[in-house]
Amino acid sequence: MLPRTTFSVVFFYKKTKVTKKGKAPIYARITTTGQSTEIYTQCQIEPERWNQRLERSLYKDEVDQQINRIIASYRASILAAYDRLIQENKTLTCFAVKQLLGSASSSRMMLAEFGKYCEKRQQEVGTRITQLTANKYHRLLRYMTEYIRQMYGKEDLPLETVDYAYVDGLNTYMQTAYNCHNNGAVNLLCCLKNFLLYAVRNEWIEKNPFRYYKMKIDKTNVKVPLTKAELDLLLKRPNERLARIRDVFCFCTLTGLAFTDVDHLRWEHFTTDEEGQLWIHKPREKTSVMSRVPVLPQAAALLEKYRDDANCRARGKLLPVPSNTNMNACLKEIADICQIHKHLTTHLTRHTFATLAIEYGMPIDIIAKILGHTNTNMTRRYAKISEANISREMRRIGKVLTA
């Protein structure tokens, strides 16, 4: 016995999308056997003029009558599309009905639209995002293309059919077929989430598949910042061969600047205030948010050390900044020489700066300004509470309790 197919069409206005002028958009909801999709009729109406029982306006003016005619036309088109599917012996789904109607949203395909979105993001490089971020979108496009081919046997999917199961399956596929770790897969899924939110806002789809999807970052690879003693050891121990790498690392740590920001640092980013304090005012390469950094004497000394360096002058740089890969490789060797049993990387410098700043009493708001963060929540991820902080606070509370 063939399963029974149910079918219904309901016209309604969306209470959650009332405009500033007091009008709400009218949608048609097509439902087949428990699945539903919605179509925007391009009409808007004041809620008090709408009769939901009759699914029309009861007012007699020209605008309301025009709305009623459009709704009647939509209803007839939906019923005709459903009848055509029956005549052609095709699968009776709400998505198939919507596709036959030729609406803008149903004609959009997932990979085609995501490819356009990738190009849109590529055009934002240098203004809103970096090239590394744009590369993530192109990488995700490759993964999704292979995923749809292997799991769905198709070259593309209608955007309307992308659901929770698709997202969850893509997550599993990236971690198995491409050996992505959980955090790497989550990073790419955030790109997909941005695109689907973009699609919702453009009314290409009604619901965001990520609405109930939980993405959890593993915190097993937590960066352990350096202590003051370990930083002092770095400044003294490495040999001449690694001194240039050490100096770049220490400059990043003393200023809180990211590795790429130090690489793009130029003399025009420096100013001197009325008290003679040297400052760095530089927009971050990643976010374009301005970093405001007073230059410490140790950091100023490193700048002076390489002011007349021939290699730096030839490359147009203030410090001998190598490639990120070479830098991280040399940092492992430096850690071994100094017997520092921590994973030294270029990004550890910002964590070390924030943690030491907290330890010595700098307010979190000031640290956020130096690091170029727009809110302190991100800064708190960088600034770890050290044992020295805990010890100091325990001594303070101890004095209160024993008083």
PDB file of C-alpha atoms in Angstrom, residues 14-15 18 31 34 54 59 75 99 113 195 215 235 242 256 262 267 328-330 336 342 357 360 366 377 403:
ATOM      1  CA  LYS A  14       4.557  37.126   9.592  1.00  0.00           C
ATOM      2  CA  LYS A  15       4.186  38.831  12.931  1.00  0.00           C
ATOM      3  CA  VAL A  18       6.481  43.837  10.828  1.00  0.00           C
ATOM      4  CA  THR A  31       2.942  21.581   3.446  1.00  0.00           C
ATOM      5  CA  GLY A  34       4.869  16.925   7.452  1.00  0.00           C
ATOM      6  CA  LEU A  54     -10.485  33.580   5.237  1.00  0.00           C
ATOM      7  CA  TYR A  59     -11.351  45.774   3.112  1.00  0.00           C
ATOM      8  CA  ARG A  75      -3.072  29.755  -4.735  1.00  0.00           C
ATOM      9  CA  GLN A  99      10.604  24.673  -7.702  1.00  0.00           C
ATOM     10  CA  GLU A 113      25.243  30.468  -4.571  1.00  0.00           C
ATOM     11  CA  PHE A 195      26.575  32.034   4.276  1.00  0.00           C
ATOM     12  CA  MET A 215      29.517  23.453  17.508  1.00  0.00           C
ATOM     13  CA  LEU A 235      66.344  37.430  26.084  1.00  0.00           C
ATOM     14  CA  LEU A 242      68.799  32.343  16.532  1.00  0.00           C
ATOM     15  CA  GLY A 256      51.215  42.474  22.199  1.00  0.00           C
ATOM     16  CA  VAL A 262      54.894  43.249  13.248  1.00  0.00           C
ATOM     17  CA  TRP A 267      57.803  53.976  10.810  1.00  0.00           C
ATOM     18  CA  ASN A 328      57.735  28.509  14.438  1.00  0.00           C
ATOM     19  CA  ALA A 329      60.385  25.936  13.485  1.00  0.00           C
ATOM     20  CA  CYS A 330      63.142  28.063  15.023  1.00  0.00           C
ATOM     21  CA  ASP A 336      64.955  23.323  23.627  1.00  0.00           C
ATOM     22  CA  LYS A 342      56.129  24.797  26.336  1.00  0.00           C
ATOM     23  CA  ALA A 357      49.782  42.471  31.955  1.00  0.00           C
ATOM     24  CA  TYR A 360      51.059  43.104  37.078  1.00  0.00           C
ATOM     25  CA  ILE A 366      43.412  48.739  28.658  1.00  0.00           C
ATOM     26  CA  ASN A 377      35.373  38.896  26.201  1.00  0.00           C
ATOM     27  CA  ALA A 403      43.040  40.389  61.101  1.00  0.00           C
TER      28      ALA A 403
END
